[in-house]
Short mmCIF file of N, CA and C in Angstrom, two decimals:
data_model
loop_
_atom_site.label_atom_id
_atom_site.label_comp_id
_atom_site.label_asym_id
_atom_site.label_seq_id
_atom_site.Cartn_x
_atom_site.Cartn_y
_atom_site.Cartn_z
N MET A 921 0.85 -1.18 0.00
CA MET A 921 0.00 0.00 0.00
C MET A 921 0.89 1.23 0.00
N LYS A 922 0.52 2.17 -0.79
CA LYS A 922 1.28 3.40 -0.86
C LYS A 922 1.22 4.13 0.48
N LEU A 923 2.23 4.92 0.75
CA LEU A 923 2.30 5.66 2.00
C LEU A 923 1.09 6.58 2.17
N PHE A 924 0.72 7.30 1.12
CA PHE A 924 -0.43 8.21 1.20
C PHE A 924 -1.70 7.45 1.56
N GLU A 925 -1.92 6.30 0.91
CA GLU A 925 -3.10 5.49 1.19
C GLU A 925 -3.09 5.03 2.64
N HIS A 926 -1.93 4.61 3.11
CA HIS A 926 -1.82 4.16 4.49
C HIS A 926 -2.16 5.29 5.46
N VAL A 927 -1.64 6.48 5.21
CA VAL A 927 -1.88 7.63 6.09
C VAL A 927 -3.37 7.98 6.11
N VAL A 928 -3.99 8.04 4.94
CA VAL A 928 -5.41 8.40 4.87
C VAL A 928 -6.27 7.35 5.55
N ASN A 929 -6.02 6.08 5.28
CA ASN A 929 -6.81 5.01 5.91
C ASN A 929 -6.59 4.96 7.42
N HIS A 930 -5.36 5.25 7.86
CA HIS A 930 -5.09 5.29 9.30
C HIS A 930 -5.87 6.42 9.95
N LYS A 931 -5.87 7.57 9.32
CA LYS A 931 -6.61 8.72 9.85
C LYS A 931 -8.10 8.37 9.94
N LEU A 932 -8.60 7.73 8.92
CA LEU A 932 -10.00 7.31 8.92
C LEU A 932 -10.30 6.38 10.09
N SER A 933 -9.39 5.46 10.36
CA SER A 933 -9.63 4.48 11.42
C SER A 933 -9.51 5.07 12.83
N THR A 934 -8.93 6.24 12.95
CA THR A 934 -8.75 6.85 14.27
C THR A 934 -9.57 8.14 14.43
N ILE A 935 -10.42 8.45 13.48
CA ILE A 935 -11.17 9.70 13.51
C ILE A 935 -12.17 9.71 14.67
N THR A 936 -12.41 10.89 15.20
CA THR A 936 -13.35 11.07 16.31
C THR A 936 -14.62 11.74 15.80
N PRO A 937 -15.71 11.65 16.55
CA PRO A 937 -16.93 12.33 16.13
C PRO A 937 -16.73 13.84 15.95
N SER A 938 -15.96 14.47 16.82
CA SER A 938 -15.75 15.91 16.67
C SER A 938 -14.95 16.22 15.41
N GLU A 939 -14.01 15.36 15.05
CA GLU A 939 -13.26 15.57 13.80
C GLU A 939 -14.18 15.39 12.59
N ILE A 940 -15.09 14.43 12.68
CA ILE A 940 -16.05 14.24 11.58
C ILE A 940 -16.88 15.50 11.41
N GLN A 941 -17.32 16.08 12.52
CA GLN A 941 -18.09 17.32 12.43
C GLN A 941 -17.24 18.47 11.90
N ASP A 942 -15.98 18.53 12.32
CA ASP A 942 -15.09 19.58 11.81
C ASP A 942 -14.93 19.47 10.29
N TYR A 943 -14.71 18.24 9.80
CA TYR A 943 -14.60 18.05 8.35
C TYR A 943 -15.92 18.38 7.67
N GLY A 944 -17.02 18.00 8.30
CA GLY A 944 -18.33 18.33 7.76
C GLY A 944 -18.50 19.83 7.60
N ASN A 945 -18.13 20.57 8.64
CA ASN A 945 -18.23 22.03 8.57
C ASN A 945 -17.33 22.59 7.49
N GLU A 946 -16.11 22.06 7.40
CA GLU A 946 -15.15 22.54 6.42
C GLU A 946 -15.63 22.32 4.98
N TYR A 947 -16.32 21.19 4.77
CA TYR A 947 -16.76 20.85 3.42
C TYR A 947 -18.27 21.03 3.23
N ASP A 948 -18.88 21.82 4.11
CA ASP A 948 -20.30 22.16 4.00
C ASP A 948 -21.22 20.93 4.02
N ILE A 949 -20.92 19.98 4.89
CA ILE A 949 -21.74 18.79 5.06
C ILE A 949 -22.36 18.90 6.45
N SER A 950 -23.67 19.02 6.51
CA SER A 950 -24.37 19.23 7.77
C SER A 950 -24.59 17.91 8.50
N LEU A 951 -24.05 17.82 9.74
CA LEU A 951 -24.19 16.61 10.55
C LEU A 951 -24.56 16.98 11.98
N THR A 952 -25.39 16.16 12.59
CA THR A 952 -25.67 16.33 14.01
C THR A 952 -24.60 15.61 14.81
N ASN A 953 -24.54 15.87 16.12
CA ASN A 953 -23.61 15.16 16.99
C ASN A 953 -23.88 13.66 16.95
N GLU A 954 -25.16 13.30 16.96
CA GLU A 954 -25.54 11.88 16.94
C GLU A 954 -25.10 11.21 15.64
N GLN A 955 -25.29 11.89 14.51
CA GLN A 955 -24.87 11.34 13.23
C GLN A 955 -23.36 11.15 13.19
N ALA A 956 -22.62 12.15 13.65
CA ALA A 956 -21.16 12.06 13.65
C ALA A 956 -20.70 10.89 14.51
N SER A 957 -21.34 10.72 15.66
CA SER A 957 -20.99 9.61 16.54
C SER A 957 -21.31 8.26 15.91
N SER A 958 -22.46 8.16 15.26
CA SER A 958 -22.85 6.92 14.59
C SER A 958 -21.93 6.60 13.41
N ILE A 959 -21.56 7.62 12.65
CA ILE A 959 -20.62 7.41 11.54
C ILE A 959 -19.29 6.92 12.09
N CYS A 960 -18.85 7.52 13.17
CA CYS A 960 -17.60 7.11 13.81
C CYS A 960 -17.66 5.64 14.21
N ASN A 961 -18.78 5.22 14.78
CA ASN A 961 -18.94 3.81 15.17
C ASN A 961 -18.86 2.89 13.97
N VAL A 962 -19.47 3.27 12.87
CA VAL A 962 -19.41 2.46 11.64
C VAL A 962 -17.97 2.38 11.14
N ILE A 963 -17.30 3.51 11.12
CA ILE A 963 -15.92 3.54 10.62
C ILE A 963 -15.02 2.67 11.49
N HIS A 964 -15.24 2.71 12.80
CA HIS A 964 -14.39 1.93 13.72
C HIS A 964 -14.79 0.46 13.79
N SER A 965 -15.91 0.09 13.15
CA SER A 965 -16.40 -1.29 13.23
C SER A 965 -15.54 -2.27 12.43
N LYS A 966 -14.79 -1.77 11.47
CA LYS A 966 -13.89 -2.63 10.68
C LYS A 966 -12.82 -1.77 10.05
N LYS A 967 -11.83 -2.42 9.48
CA LYS A 967 -10.75 -1.70 8.81
C LYS A 967 -11.16 -1.43 7.37
N TRP A 968 -11.46 -0.15 7.08
CA TRP A 968 -11.91 0.25 5.76
C TRP A 968 -10.72 0.72 4.91
N ASN A 969 -10.80 0.46 3.63
CA ASN A 969 -9.83 1.00 2.68
C ASN A 969 -10.62 1.83 1.68
N ILE A 970 -10.61 3.16 1.86
CA ILE A 970 -11.43 3.99 0.97
C ILE A 970 -10.85 4.08 -0.44
N PHE A 971 -9.68 3.51 -0.65
CA PHE A 971 -9.08 3.47 -1.99
C PHE A 971 -9.60 2.27 -2.79
N ASP A 972 -10.28 1.36 -2.12
CA ASP A 972 -10.91 0.21 -2.77
C ASP A 972 -12.37 0.60 -3.03
N SER A 973 -12.76 0.64 -4.28
CA SER A 973 -14.10 1.15 -4.63
C SER A 973 -15.22 0.34 -3.98
N ARG A 974 -15.05 -0.98 -3.86
CA ARG A 974 -16.10 -1.79 -3.23
C ARG A 974 -16.24 -1.47 -1.75
N GLU A 975 -15.11 -1.32 -1.06
CA GLU A 975 -15.17 -0.98 0.36
C GLU A 975 -15.72 0.42 0.57
N ARG A 976 -15.30 1.35 -0.27
CA ARG A 976 -15.79 2.72 -0.16
C ARG A 976 -17.29 2.76 -0.38
N THR A 977 -17.79 2.03 -1.38
CA THR A 977 -19.22 1.97 -1.65
C THR A 977 -19.98 1.39 -0.47
N SER A 978 -19.43 0.35 0.12
CA SER A 978 -20.05 -0.26 1.29
C SER A 978 -20.11 0.73 2.46
N LEU A 979 -19.03 1.45 2.69
CA LEU A 979 -19.00 2.45 3.76
C LEU A 979 -20.02 3.56 3.47
N ILE A 980 -20.10 4.01 2.25
CA ILE A 980 -21.04 5.07 1.90
C ILE A 980 -22.48 4.60 2.12
N LYS A 981 -22.77 3.34 1.82
CA LYS A 981 -24.11 2.80 2.06
C LYS A 981 -24.43 2.81 3.54
N GLU A 982 -23.44 2.49 4.37
CA GLU A 982 -23.65 2.53 5.83
C GLU A 982 -23.88 3.96 6.30
N ILE A 983 -23.12 4.90 5.75
CA ILE A 983 -23.30 6.31 6.10
C ILE A 983 -24.69 6.79 5.66
N ALA A 984 -25.15 6.33 4.50
CA ALA A 984 -26.48 6.72 4.00
C ALA A 984 -27.58 6.26 4.94
N LYS A 985 -27.40 5.10 5.57
CA LYS A 985 -28.40 4.61 6.52
C LYS A 985 -28.51 5.55 7.72
N ILE A 986 -27.42 6.21 8.06
CA ILE A 986 -27.38 7.10 9.22
C ILE A 986 -27.84 8.50 8.85
N THR A 987 -27.37 9.01 7.72
CA THR A 987 -27.54 10.43 7.39
C THR A 987 -28.53 10.70 6.27
N GLY A 988 -28.83 9.70 5.48
CA GLY A 988 -29.64 9.91 4.29
C GLY A 988 -28.75 10.01 3.07
N PRO A 989 -29.35 9.91 1.89
CA PRO A 989 -28.55 9.85 0.65
C PRO A 989 -27.80 11.12 0.31
N ASN A 990 -28.34 12.28 0.64
CA ASN A 990 -27.66 13.52 0.25
C ASN A 990 -26.32 13.69 0.96
N VAL A 991 -26.29 13.47 2.26
CA VAL A 991 -25.04 13.59 3.01
C VAL A 991 -24.07 12.49 2.58
N ALA A 992 -24.58 11.29 2.36
CA ALA A 992 -23.71 10.19 1.91
C ALA A 992 -23.08 10.52 0.57
N ARG A 993 -23.85 11.14 -0.32
CA ARG A 993 -23.32 11.54 -1.63
C ARG A 993 -22.19 12.55 -1.46
N GLN A 994 -22.39 13.51 -0.55
CA GLN A 994 -21.35 14.51 -0.29
C GLN A 994 -20.10 13.85 0.30
N ALA A 995 -20.30 12.90 1.20
CA ALA A 995 -19.16 12.19 1.80
C ALA A 995 -18.42 11.41 0.72
N ASN A 996 -19.15 10.80 -0.18
CA ASN A 996 -18.52 10.06 -1.27
C ASN A 996 -17.68 10.99 -2.13
N GLN A 997 -18.17 12.18 -2.43
CA GLN A 997 -17.40 13.13 -3.21
C GLN A 997 -16.10 13.51 -2.50
N LEU A 998 -16.19 13.68 -1.18
CA LEU A 998 -15.00 13.98 -0.40
C LEU A 998 -14.01 12.82 -0.46
N PHE A 999 -14.49 11.60 -0.29
CA PHE A 999 -13.62 10.42 -0.38
C PHE A 999 -12.98 10.32 -1.76
N LEU A 1000 -13.76 10.59 -2.80
CA LEU A 1000 -13.21 10.52 -4.16
C LEU A 1000 -12.11 11.55 -4.36
N GLN A 1001 -12.28 12.74 -3.82
CA GLN A 1001 -11.23 13.75 -3.91
C GLN A 1001 -9.96 13.27 -3.21
N LEU A 1002 -10.12 12.68 -2.04
CA LEU A 1002 -8.97 12.17 -1.29
C LEU A 1002 -8.25 11.06 -2.06
N THR A 1003 -9.01 10.16 -2.65
CA THR A 1003 -8.40 9.03 -3.33
C THR A 1003 -7.72 9.42 -4.63
N LYS A 1004 -8.13 10.51 -5.24
CA LYS A 1004 -7.48 10.98 -6.47
C LYS A 1004 -6.13 11.63 -6.20
N GLN A 1005 -5.92 12.08 -4.97
CA GLN A 1005 -4.66 12.75 -4.63
C GLN A 1005 -3.52 11.75 -4.47
N GLY A 1006 -3.85 10.50 -4.25
CA GLY A 1006 -2.83 9.49 -3.97
C GLY A 1006 -2.09 8.99 -5.11
#
């Protein structure tokens, strides 16, 4: 795995609900405290690789269950931007 991919996936695996909200605010994605906490629980439930399209899609589907499709779509766009930088 490339160093960049490792760093991004590690950050994802250690993210906190407040960091999720901070990123949401930075990228104009509206989240409640409860949603951020639930997303954090999903992210911490397994080791995700957002550079793998199948895993990323699965994670986005889980996020959609928590936030609805619009927020999940925005999160997917953010993940796609991150994965293109690598």
